[in-house]
Rosetta silent file (secondary structure, phi, psi, omega in degrees, C-alpha in Angstrom):
SEQUENCE: MTFARHDHCDDLDTLPRVPAWVTSARVENLEDVAFLSGAALAHLHLLFARDDVPHALLRERLALRAAEACVAFSGRPERVGELRDAVHLLRPGDLPGPAGETYLSWRRAAERPVSVKALGRALPSLDPRQIAEWFDAGSGAPVSRAAMVLEATLTEAPRAEVPALILADAALAEALGWDHVVPLLATSLKRADLRKRGEDLRLAFYRAVVTSAIETMRVAADLTRRAAHLKAVAPKLRAKGAGDAVEMFLTRDVIAPSALPLPDRAARRLCDRLVDLGAIREMTGRDTFRLYGV
SCORE:     score description
SCORE:     0.000 S_00000001
   1 L     0.000  138.796 -179.884   12.925   -8.863  -21.039 S_00000001
   2 L  -116.229  156.537 -179.639   13.382   -5.506  -22.722 S_00000001
   3 L  -125.555  137.413  176.973   11.791   -2.153  -22.078 S_00000001
   4 L   -72.135  151.921  177.379   11.062    0.549  -24.595 S_00000001
   5 L   -88.577  125.421  179.997   12.637    3.942  -24.081 S_00000001
   6 L  -135.883  149.855  166.955   10.057    6.607  -23.335 S_00000001
   7 L   -98.362  109.701 -172.787   10.024   10.133  -22.076 S_00000001
   8 L   -94.468    5.586 -174.713    7.217    9.980  -19.492 S_00000001
   9 H   -58.499  -44.924 -179.440    7.332   13.616  -18.396 S_00000001
  10 H   -64.262  -38.852  179.572    4.263   14.570  -20.434 S_00000001
  11 H   -63.423  -41.413 -178.451    2.389   11.497  -19.178 S_00000001
  12 H   -65.029  -32.597  178.883    3.167   12.330  -15.560 S_00000001
  13 H   -66.290  -18.759 -178.781    1.830   15.831  -16.039 S_00000001
  14 L   -95.950    1.221  176.331   -1.531   14.307  -16.940 S_00000001
  15 L   -59.240  135.706 -178.549   -1.897   12.246  -13.767 S_00000001
  16 L   -63.111  142.595  178.663   -5.186   13.249  -12.124 S_00000001
  17 L  -124.000  142.478  176.732   -4.854   15.578   -9.160 S_00000001
  18 L   -68.215  126.090 -175.709   -7.302   16.213   -6.364 S_00000001
  19 L   -67.336  158.354 -175.319   -8.539   19.793   -6.938 S_00000001
  20 H   -61.701  -30.929 -178.204   -7.784   22.543   -4.469 S_00000001
  21 H   -69.280  -16.918  173.052  -11.432   22.911   -3.432 S_00000001
  22 H   -85.898  -45.358 -173.320  -11.212   19.372   -2.017 S_00000001
  23 H   -74.386  -26.086 -176.119   -7.834   19.685   -0.363 S_00000001
  24 L  -101.806   -8.106 -176.595   -8.387   23.108    1.190 S_00000001
  25 L   -67.289  141.561  175.789  -12.025   22.805    2.280 S_00000001
  26 L  -122.441   92.535 -177.545  -12.725   22.884    6.008 S_00000001
  27 L  -122.252  155.851 -174.578  -16.154   21.381    6.549 S_00000001
  28 L  -119.757  -29.139 -173.548  -17.661   19.681    9.553 S_00000001
  29 L   -82.450  155.523 -172.419  -21.067   18.269    8.637 S_00000001
  30 H   -60.580  -42.585 -176.204  -21.502   14.739    7.345 S_00000001
  31 H   -62.182  -44.787 -178.112  -23.096   15.676    4.025 S_00000001
  32 H   -69.795  -41.194  179.171  -20.300   18.039    2.964 S_00000001
  33 H   -66.613  -36.398  176.965  -17.483   15.718    4.055 S_00000001
  34 H   -62.391  -41.003  178.659  -19.183   12.851    2.221 S_00000001
  35 H   -62.371  -45.195 -179.918  -19.273   14.968   -0.942 S_00000001
  36 H   -63.885  -39.365  179.406  -15.555   15.779   -0.658 S_00000001
  37 H   -66.182  -35.722  176.482  -14.667   12.139   -0.097 S_00000001
  38 H   -63.382  -41.256  177.605  -16.625   11.188   -3.205 S_00000001
  39 H   -64.174  -41.448  179.168  -14.672   13.710   -5.252 S_00000001
  40 H   -64.215  -42.825  179.464  -11.389   12.400   -3.855 S_00000001
  41 H   -66.592  -34.174  177.673  -12.326    8.782   -4.624 S_00000001
  42 H   -62.728  -39.256  178.323  -13.348    9.727   -8.166 S_00000001
  43 H   -70.468  -37.108  174.153   -9.860   11.096   -8.774 S_00000001
  44 H   -61.879  -39.563  179.667   -8.291    7.969   -7.284 S_00000001
  45 H   -59.341  -42.202  176.741  -10.467    5.906   -9.635 S_00000001
  46 H   -64.291  -40.099  179.207   -8.992    7.777  -12.602 S_00000001
  47 H   -61.651  -43.776 -175.730   -5.492    7.237  -11.234 S_00000001
  48 H   -73.621   -9.764  175.504   -5.984    3.488  -10.899 S_00000001
  49 L   -86.134   -6.775 -176.838   -7.107    3.276  -14.526 S_00000001
  50 L   -80.275  131.733  178.679   -3.680    4.495  -15.694 S_00000001
  51 L   -75.055  -25.243 -176.330   -1.370    1.878  -17.207 S_00000001
  52 L   -82.392   -9.883  175.996    1.771    3.869  -16.417 S_00000001
  53 L   -78.018  128.808  177.644    1.150    3.816  -12.653 S_00000001
  54 L   -76.942   84.920 -168.469    3.041    0.916  -10.997 S_00000001
  55 H   -60.286  -47.208 -178.350   -0.046   -0.423   -9.249 S_00000001
  56 H   -63.399  -41.377  178.023    1.465   -3.387   -7.409 S_00000001
  57 H   -64.254  -42.382  178.146    4.345   -1.262   -6.143 S_00000001
  58 H   -60.710  -45.183  179.816    1.949    1.463   -5.015 S_00000001
  59 H   -63.265  -38.525  178.057   -0.174   -1.045   -3.096 S_00000001
  60 H   -62.819  -43.459 -179.063    2.948   -2.476   -1.428 S_00000001
  61 H   -66.156  -39.111  177.654    4.083    0.973   -0.337 S_00000001
  62 H   -69.281  -34.633  177.593    0.599    1.794    1.007 S_00000001
  63 H   -63.608  -38.835  177.649    0.451   -1.576    2.780 S_00000001
  64 H   -62.559  -43.221 -179.871    3.692   -0.735    4.579 S_00000001
  65 H   -66.208  -40.108  178.203    2.255    2.588    5.736 S_00000001
  66 H   -63.654  -41.004  178.409   -0.967    0.930    6.888 S_00000001
  67 H   -63.434  -41.569  178.238    1.020   -1.644    8.835 S_00000001
  68 H   -60.224  -41.817  179.373    3.070    1.089   10.493 S_00000001
  69 H   -63.996  -42.790 -179.213   -0.141    2.850   11.555 S_00000001
  70 H   -66.738  -39.131  177.154   -1.612   -0.351   12.981 S_00000001
  71 H   -62.948  -39.581  177.319    1.581   -1.154   14.882 S_00000001
  72 H   -65.042  -39.408  176.752    1.470    2.353   16.361 S_00000001
  73 H   -55.707  -37.508 -176.058   -2.180    1.787   17.361 S_00000001
  74 L   -80.386   -4.169  179.094   -1.038   -1.253   19.352 S_00000001
  75 L    85.075    8.087  179.362    1.594    0.776   21.194 S_00000001
  76 L   -82.979  155.212 -173.866    4.569   -1.046   19.660 S_00000001
  77 L   -88.206  -11.189 -173.449    7.715    0.928   18.717 S_00000001
  78 L   -64.194  138.190  174.969    8.434   -0.581   15.268 S_00000001
  79 L  -123.632 -165.131 -169.603    8.327    1.793   12.331 S_00000001
  80 H   -51.287  -49.529 -177.056    8.946    1.465    8.595 S_00000001
  81 H   -60.253  -44.812 -179.773   12.588    0.368    8.822 S_00000001
  82 H   -67.617  -35.601  178.579   11.935   -2.287   11.450 S_00000001
  83 H   -66.088  -42.928  177.033    8.888   -3.582    9.577 S_00000001
  84 H   -60.547  -45.270  179.889   10.898   -3.990    6.386 S_00000001
  85 H   -61.386  -42.018 -175.601   13.634   -5.824    8.253 S_00000001
  86 H   -61.138  -29.722 -176.855   11.126   -8.083   10.016 S_00000001
  87 H  -102.088  -44.450 -171.142    9.742   -9.339    6.705 S_00000001
  88 H   -86.840  -11.446  176.837   12.451   -8.963    4.068 S_00000001
  89 L  -109.849   15.079  178.158   15.367  -10.267    6.135 S_00000001
  90 L   -64.519  137.763  171.838   13.549  -13.358    7.411 S_00000001
  91 L  -100.230  157.740  179.157   15.489  -16.590    7.195 S_00000001
  92 L   -54.261  129.607 -179.642   13.790  -19.959    6.641 S_00000001
  93 L    91.762  -14.389  178.194   12.156  -21.037    9.874 S_00000001
  94 L   -75.689  154.415  174.348   12.244  -17.567   11.446 S_00000001
  95 L  -105.936  142.030 -175.787    9.106  -15.894   12.764 S_00000001
  96 L   -78.564  -10.619 -176.352    8.425  -12.256   11.871 S_00000001
  97 H    80.187  168.489 -176.024    7.099  -11.262   15.300 S_00000001
  98 H   -57.773  -43.880 -179.955    3.825   -9.401   15.976 S_00000001
  99 H   -66.568  -42.169  177.491    4.774   -6.273   14.011 S_00000001
 100 H   -62.843  -37.463  177.170    6.037   -8.343   11.101 S_00000001
 101 H   -63.352  -38.983  176.977    2.826  -10.369   11.101 S_00000001
 102 H   -60.807  -45.396  178.866    0.843   -7.145   10.844 S_00000001
 103 H   -62.944  -43.949  178.781    2.914   -6.092    7.842 S_00000001
 104 H   -60.721  -38.812  179.588    2.543   -9.517    6.214 S_00000001
 105 H   -61.182  -45.519  179.938   -1.233   -9.331    6.650 S_00000001
 106 H   -66.891  -41.050  178.758   -1.415   -5.996    4.840 S_00000001
 107 H   -61.348  -46.824 -178.356    0.933   -7.141    2.057 S_00000001
 108 H   -66.279  -35.583  179.379   -1.054  -10.309    1.466 S_00000001
 109 H   -64.691  -34.373 -173.659   -4.343   -8.442    1.534 S_00000001
 110 H   -91.182  -12.850 -170.973   -3.169   -6.033   -1.165 S_00000001
 111 H   -89.813  -15.720 -179.197   -1.349   -8.410   -3.506 S_00000001
 112 L  -122.389  155.318  178.278   -4.256  -10.531   -4.786 S_00000001
 113 E   -55.157  148.265 -176.263   -7.691   -9.609   -6.170 S_00000001
 114 L   -62.383  127.000  173.422  -10.340   -9.053   -3.507 S_00000001
 115 L  -166.289  160.992  176.756  -12.091  -12.239   -2.407 S_00000001
 116 H   -61.956  -38.086  179.156  -12.916  -14.008    0.840 S_00000001
 117 H   -62.842  -44.860  178.637  -10.263  -16.604   -0.016 S_00000001
 118 H   -64.692  -38.930  178.092   -7.591  -13.936   -0.498 S_00000001
 119 H   -66.647  -34.027  175.899   -8.632  -12.239    2.735 S_00000001
 120 H   -64.693  -36.157  176.269   -8.374  -15.582    4.493 S_00000001
 121 H   -65.740  -36.988  179.231   -4.789  -15.883    3.269 S_00000001
 122 H   -74.296  -28.303 -176.199   -4.051  -12.429    4.699 S_00000001
 123 L  -124.440   66.532 -171.846   -5.813  -13.229    7.992 S_00000001
 124 L   -66.115  -17.287 -179.387   -5.009  -16.909    8.613 S_00000001
 125 L   -79.272   -9.768 -177.887   -5.963  -16.787   12.302 S_00000001
 126 L  -101.500  146.786  174.665   -9.614  -16.111   11.420 S_00000001
 127 L   -69.228  130.697  179.742  -12.216  -18.610   10.314 S_00000001
 128 H   -54.170  -33.414  178.860  -13.111  -17.995    6.638 S_00000001
 129 H   -66.952  -34.498  177.228  -16.807  -18.089    7.559 S_00000001
 130 H   -69.752  -40.828  176.820  -16.238  -15.280   10.068 S_00000001
 131 H   -58.562  -47.192 -178.850  -14.346  -13.267    7.455 S_00000001
 132 H   -61.941  -39.345 -179.248  -17.214  -13.719    4.994 S_00000001
 133 H   -65.342  -47.145  179.596  -19.781  -12.674    7.606 S_00000001
 134 H   -66.886  -40.071 -177.437  -17.940   -9.482    8.543 S_00000001
 135 H   -63.100  -29.533 -179.699  -17.087   -8.681    4.929 S_00000001
 136 L   -94.029    8.580 -174.139  -20.784   -8.807    4.017 S_00000001
 137 L   -77.114  -16.658 -175.771  -21.885   -6.719    7.008 S_00000001
 138 L   -95.547  161.280  177.012  -21.888   -3.420    5.132 S_00000001
 139 L  -155.007  168.079  177.881  -24.380   -1.922    2.706 S_00000001
 140 L    88.945 -154.981 -178.186  -25.064    1.338    0.919 S_00000001
 141 L   -64.833  157.352 -171.498  -22.505    3.734   -0.551 S_00000001
 142 H   -52.707  -49.553 -176.203  -18.833    2.612   -0.551 S_00000001
 143 H   -69.507  -38.870  176.440  -17.543    4.584    2.443 S_00000001
 144 H   -62.084  -41.283  178.737  -20.636    3.835    4.516 S_00000001
 145 H   -61.678  -44.915  179.720  -20.275    0.166    3.684 S_00000001
 146 H   -60.901  -42.087  179.306  -16.628    0.175    4.764 S_00000001
 147 H   -63.407  -39.167  179.504  -17.519    1.871    8.063 S_00000001
 148 H   -66.948  -35.655  177.496  -20.247   -0.705    8.724 S_00000001
 149 H   -65.099  -45.697  178.562  -17.791   -3.565    8.096 S_00000001
 150 H   -62.942  -42.282 -179.587  -15.317   -2.131   10.588 S_00000001
 151 H   -62.271  -43.616 -179.660  -18.087   -1.518   13.129 S_00000001
 152 H   -63.661  -41.298 -178.496  -19.427   -5.060   12.788 S_00000001
 153 H   -65.640  -48.397 -175.937  -15.960   -6.566   13.151 S_00000001
 154 H   -75.674  -20.698  174.461  -14.953   -4.556   16.214 S_00000001
 155 H   -67.588  -40.633  180.000  -18.339   -5.025   17.875 S_00000001
 156 H   -85.084  -31.648 -177.469  -17.793   -8.791   17.873 S_00000001
 157 L  -135.561   80.900 -171.633  -13.992   -8.727   18.247 S_00000001
 158 L   -58.006  -22.287 -177.961  -12.932   -5.428   19.908 S_00000001
 159 L   -97.629    1.588 -176.631   -9.211   -6.218   19.687 S_00000001
 160 L   -89.105   56.865 -174.668   -9.248   -7.245   16.024 S_00000001
 161 H   -68.656  -41.308  179.363   -8.228   -3.823   14.756 S_00000001
 162 H   -64.400  -51.142  176.311   -5.949   -5.045   11.962 S_00000001
 163 H   -58.154  -39.367 -178.590   -8.543   -7.462   10.508 S_00000001
 164 H   -61.945  -42.871 -179.417  -11.240   -4.786   10.867 S_00000001
 165 H   -71.029  -38.320  176.932   -9.214   -2.219    8.915 S_00000001
 166 H   -64.484  -45.334  179.663   -8.207   -4.716    6.236 S_00000001
 167 H   -65.687  -35.564  177.840  -11.808   -5.845    5.786 S_00000001
 168 H   -65.267  -44.786  177.220  -12.988   -2.225    5.684 S_00000001
 169 H   -64.768  -35.566  177.535  -10.498   -1.377    2.934 S_00000001
 170 H   -66.213  -41.505  178.320  -11.514   -4.553    1.099 S_00000001
 171 H   -65.035  -39.767  177.659  -15.191   -3.609    1.318 S_00000001
 172 H   -62.194  -45.996 -179.487  -14.382   -0.109    0.067 S_00000001
 173 H   -61.715  -46.735 -178.819  -12.414   -1.508   -2.883 S_00000001
 174 H   -63.031  -41.539 -179.518  -15.133   -3.974   -3.859 S_00000001
 175 H   -65.229  -28.598 -179.650  -17.844   -1.319   -3.622 S_00000001
 176 H   -89.201   -4.970 -179.432  -15.800    0.965   -5.884 S_00000001
 177 L    81.008   18.802  176.943  -15.149   -1.774   -8.422 S_00000001
 178 L   -84.242  141.773 -177.973  -11.400   -1.946   -7.736 S_00000001
 179 L   -70.330  -35.738 -173.125   -9.787   -5.338   -8.273 S_00000001
 180 E  -119.953  156.867  169.965   -7.417   -5.112   -5.300 S_00000001
 181 L   -64.438  130.987  172.941   -7.425   -3.801   -1.766 S_00000001
 182 L  -114.633  107.732 -176.763   -5.869   -0.333   -1.691 S_00000001
 183 L   -63.985  108.402 -176.672   -4.794    0.428    1.900 S_00000001
 184 L  -122.009  -38.972 -163.913   -6.286    3.852    2.570 S_00000001
 185 L   -79.330  -41.562 -170.862   -8.049    4.024    5.907 S_00000001
 186 H   -60.300  -37.428 -173.793   -5.550    2.999    8.581 S_00000001
 187 H   -72.325  -18.991 -175.631   -3.055    5.777    7.881 S_00000001
 188 H  -115.973    1.576  173.637   -5.599    8.580    8.287 S_00000001
 189 L   -96.060  148.955  172.520   -7.734    7.286   11.140 S_00000001
 190 L   -93.453  157.047  179.436   -6.886    7.896   14.767 S_00000001
 191 H   -56.836  -39.102  179.963   -7.046    5.093   17.309 S_00000001
 192 H   -62.979  -28.364  179.043   -9.959    6.887   18.994 S_00000001
 193 H   -63.170  -30.312 -177.093  -11.852    6.798   15.679 S_00000001
 194 H   -69.196  -14.055  178.869  -11.961    2.996   15.847 S_00000001
 195 H   -96.443   -2.625  179.113  -14.161    3.234   18.942 S_00000001
 196 L   -79.413  160.933 -179.756  -16.740    5.447   17.240 S_00000001
 197 L  -140.464  161.010  174.761  -19.994    4.079   15.906 S_00000001
 198 H    60.534 -134.797 -175.373  -22.760    5.123   13.533 S_00000001
 199 H   -62.479  -36.399  179.431  -22.644    8.622   12.104 S_00000001
 200 H   -62.821  -39.689  179.062  -19.511    9.559   14.062 S_00000001
 201 H   -68.822  -42.012  178.641  -17.619    6.637   12.522 S_00000001
 202 H   -61.801  -40.503  177.889  -18.818    7.461    9.003 S_00000001
 203 H   -60.807  -42.867  177.780  -17.684   11.060    9.459 S_00000001
 204 H   -63.096  -38.855  179.102  -14.230    9.832   10.528 S_00000001
 205 H   -66.392  -43.817  179.457  -14.106    7.525    7.490 S_00000001
 206 H   -60.062  -44.554  178.825  -15.048   10.297    5.074 S_00000001
 207 H   -63.256  -41.627 -179.745  -12.320   12.532    6.477 S_00000001
 208 H   -62.871  -38.677 -179.961   -9.797    9.696    6.339 S_00000001
 209 H   -62.698  -44.223  179.917  -10.620    9.020    2.692 S_00000001
 210 H   -61.388  -49.483 -179.213   -9.973   12.643    1.720 S_00000001
 211 H   -60.654  -46.313 -177.478   -6.643   12.753    3.579 S_00000001
 212 H   -69.060  -35.562  178.892   -5.497    9.383    2.247 S_00000001
 213 H   -62.246  -42.341  179.226   -6.529   10.130   -1.320 S_00000001
 214 H   -61.739  -46.732 -179.355   -4.367   13.255   -1.343 S_00000001
 215 H   -67.478  -37.919  179.209   -1.366   11.356    0.032 S_00000001
 216 H   -64.226  -39.292  175.610   -1.930    8.413   -2.311 S_00000001
 217 H   -59.817  -42.614 -179.486   -1.904   10.756   -5.295 S_00000001
 218 H   -64.667  -47.148  179.820    1.418   12.170   -4.126 S_00000001
 219 H   -63.154  -42.041 -179.394    2.971    8.736   -3.587 S_00000001
 220 H   -62.368  -41.737  179.605    1.621    7.482   -6.918 S_00000001
 221 H   -63.990  -41.834  179.516    3.104   10.420   -8.811 S_00000001
 222 H   -64.885  -46.454 -178.757    6.499    9.879   -7.185 S_00000001
 223 H   -68.013  -35.127  178.012    6.513    6.121   -7.841 S_00000001
 224 H   -64.400  -41.602  177.709    5.309    6.571  -11.420 S_00000001
 225 H   -64.930  -44.647 -179.266    8.176    8.949  -12.119 S_00000001
 226 H   -67.333  -39.530  178.824   10.708    6.624  -10.494 S_00000001
 227 H   -64.830  -38.751  178.057    9.323    3.560  -12.270 S_00000001
 228 H   -62.180  -39.475  178.955    9.541    5.353  -15.617 S_00000001
 229 H   -67.710  -41.177  177.918   13.203    6.111  -14.969 S_00000001
 230 H   -60.551  -43.700  177.524   13.922    2.509  -13.997 S_00000001
 231 H   -63.382  -35.837 -178.038   12.326    1.288  -17.234 S_00000001
 232 H   -68.468  -34.453 -178.579   14.336    3.844  -19.206 S_00000001
 233 H   -88.797  -11.908 -176.621   17.696    2.658  -17.830 S_00000001
 234 H   -54.382  -39.812  179.801   16.863   -1.056  -18.026 S_00000001
 235 H   -62.696  -15.691  179.102   18.264   -1.474  -21.574 S_00000001
 236 H   -79.304  -11.834 -174.892   21.694   -0.432  -20.238 S_00000001
 237 L   -83.562  133.691 -176.421   21.862   -3.487  -17.990 S_00000001
 238 L  -106.995  -15.983 -174.546   23.909   -6.398  -19.285 S_00000001
 239 L   -65.324  137.994  174.382   23.592   -8.924  -16.471 S_00000001
 240 L   -63.958  130.414 -176.795   21.706  -12.116  -17.227 S_00000001
 241 L    90.333   -0.517 -178.674   18.449  -11.978  -15.276 S_00000001
 242 H   -64.014  -37.634  179.593   18.506   -8.183  -15.067 S_00000001
 243 H   -61.089  -43.463  177.866   15.134   -7.916  -16.815 S_00000001
 244 H   -65.540  -36.726  178.630   13.467  -10.173  -14.228 S_00000001
 245 H   -64.542  -41.768  178.472   15.158   -8.203  -11.457 S_00000001
 246 H   -61.445  -42.118  177.821   13.801   -4.930  -12.847 S_00000001
 247 H   -58.824  -38.474  178.266   10.305   -6.439  -12.922 S_00000001
 248 H   -64.720  -43.381  178.856   10.689   -7.311   -9.237 S_00000001
 249 H   -63.812  -28.459 -179.006   11.719   -3.768   -8.360 S_00000001
 250 L   -78.322   -7.927 -176.506    8.666   -2.474  -10.243 S_00000001
 251 L  -124.980   -7.800 -175.169    6.280   -4.511   -8.089 S_00000001
 252 L  -123.736  146.311 -179.516    7.819   -4.699   -4.598 S_00000001
 253 L   -58.688  -56.333  175.613    8.417   -2.121   -1.907 S_00000001
 254 L  -142.042  161.862  179.543   11.972   -3.305   -1.208 S_00000001
 255 E  -141.691  137.446  168.959   14.135   -6.279   -2.134 S_00000001
 256 L   -82.557  141.965  178.953   17.216   -7.838   -0.577 S_00000001
 257 H   -52.073  -33.408 -179.484   19.882   -8.663   -3.179 S_00000001
 258 H   -65.304  -18.164  179.833   19.676  -12.309   -2.126 S_00000001
 259 H   -86.898   -8.942 -179.235   16.054  -12.387   -3.348 S_00000001
 260 L   -78.431  153.816 -176.883   17.008  -11.407   -6.909 S_00000001
 261 L   -81.630   49.809  179.300   17.304  -14.091   -9.627 S_00000001
 262 L  -140.143  158.623  171.002   21.092  -13.665   -9.875 S_00000001
 263 L   -57.432  154.927 -172.565   24.145  -15.022   -8.051 S_00000001
 264 H   -53.718  -48.573 -176.978   24.872  -13.087   -4.859 S_00000001
 265 H   -65.845  -42.642  179.084   27.797  -11.078   -6.194 S_00000001
 266 H   -64.223  -36.453  179.104   26.043  -10.282   -9.473 S_00000001
 267 H   -64.824  -42.664  178.968   22.921   -9.223   -7.551 S_00000001
 268 H   -65.944  -39.644  178.142   24.897   -6.807   -5.406 S_00000001
 269 H   -64.485  -40.208  178.742   26.643   -5.382   -8.460 S_00000001
 270 H   -62.688  -43.779  178.794   23.301   -4.910  -10.204 S_00000001
 271 H   -61.612  -43.605  178.565   21.884   -3.069   -7.202 S_00000001
 272 H   -62.058  -40.634 -179.928   24.958   -0.822   -7.039 S_00000001
 273 H   -63.838  -43.233 -179.693   24.667   -0.136  -10.764 S_00000001
 274 H   -67.869  -33.757  174.990   20.994    0.791  -10.483 S_00000001
 275 H   -65.475  -43.994  178.748   21.735    3.080   -7.535 S_00000001
 276 H   -60.631  -33.978  179.936   24.469    4.783   -9.580 S_00000001
 277 L   -81.464   -3.179 -179.572   21.963    5.267  -12.398 S_00000001
 278 L    73.475   19.590 -175.430   19.463    6.830   -9.978 S_00000001
 279 L   -92.106  -28.314  175.625   16.935    4.086  -10.744 S_00000001
 280 L  -136.569  171.678  179.051   16.627    2.582   -7.246 S_00000001
 281 E  -128.092  149.147  169.429   17.606    3.603   -3.729 S_00000001
 282 E   -84.174  125.234 -166.376   19.250    1.813   -0.827 S_00000001
 283 L   -96.647  -10.196 -172.984   16.608    2.076    1.881 S_00000001
 284 L  -101.934  -26.571 -173.776   18.397    1.172    5.136 S_00000001
 285 L    76.569   11.131 -179.185   21.503    3.364    5.256 S_00000001
 286 L   -99.731  164.133  174.510   23.499    0.326    6.393 S_00000001
 287 L   -88.874  -19.961  178.535   26.655   -1.228    5.019 S_00000001
 288 L  -130.781  166.082 -179.729   25.278   -4.749    5.450 S_00000001
 289 L    50.451   49.056 -176.658   21.850   -6.397    5.227 S_00000001
 290 L   -80.883  154.376  175.229   20.824   -3.788    2.713 S_00000001
 291 L  -130.343  140.341 -175.089   17.410   -3.423    1.104 S_00000001
 292 E  -124.298  146.737  178.068   16.748   -1.679   -2.201 S_00000001
 293 E  -158.575  166.282 -179.989   13.642   -0.193   -3.725 S_00000001
 294 L   -67.056    0.000    0.000   12.324    2.248   -6.304 S_00000001
């Protein structure tokens, strides 16, 4: 596979940005916070319509952050590095552990178009009929619907925080007309927010949407710039299978060299070459069991 050479600097300058009156406003009442969240979501909607944004990669990176937040909610010590290791260094027959399972749930939820079947794949411990019931529990405007889905889920299953947050993000995505779950809520909600109900919960959701939209814009701009550079250097690669490897880096948070479609030594050389070119980064800081990503 070949990639055209482009200078994406001008394109990146046109990425939509949340205006300062959204990011700097300090409001407390439900109506005003709802208005700000709507403005933030409108800008995200424009961002997700861009072809130059690496959408799958962005969702993977947001899924990792959501998983980290959920693991912290549960009181476990694992953070980003441990979550990556738990999933990407798994050997056949190994189990990822509770934190790894949380990460896998978020990854699976975000990688396929929104549907009850896809949500069932992400949440295999739940009955599909229960997933469908909770997923349909919300109504009204997108953020209100998402809050109602989380409330319905946690009312019936108070310890099902990960499923509740995944279903809430799925309901938000469907209500907004997005094809995929975009993990937004978990990273900006506090654990205490999950115990709120009614208007208090909606207020927490509106605030979380504003905060997450701002951060998502920042992450998207960074990944879009990095992805553009990776595409620009791809024609310099001579290794057989390098094009498929580049495609993998453009869609996944991190990759172990052993997962690339090349012999082990060639895969390691390709990763080193891409690091030298500034196209990918080594994410662990280790000399062995390394993971690489954009």
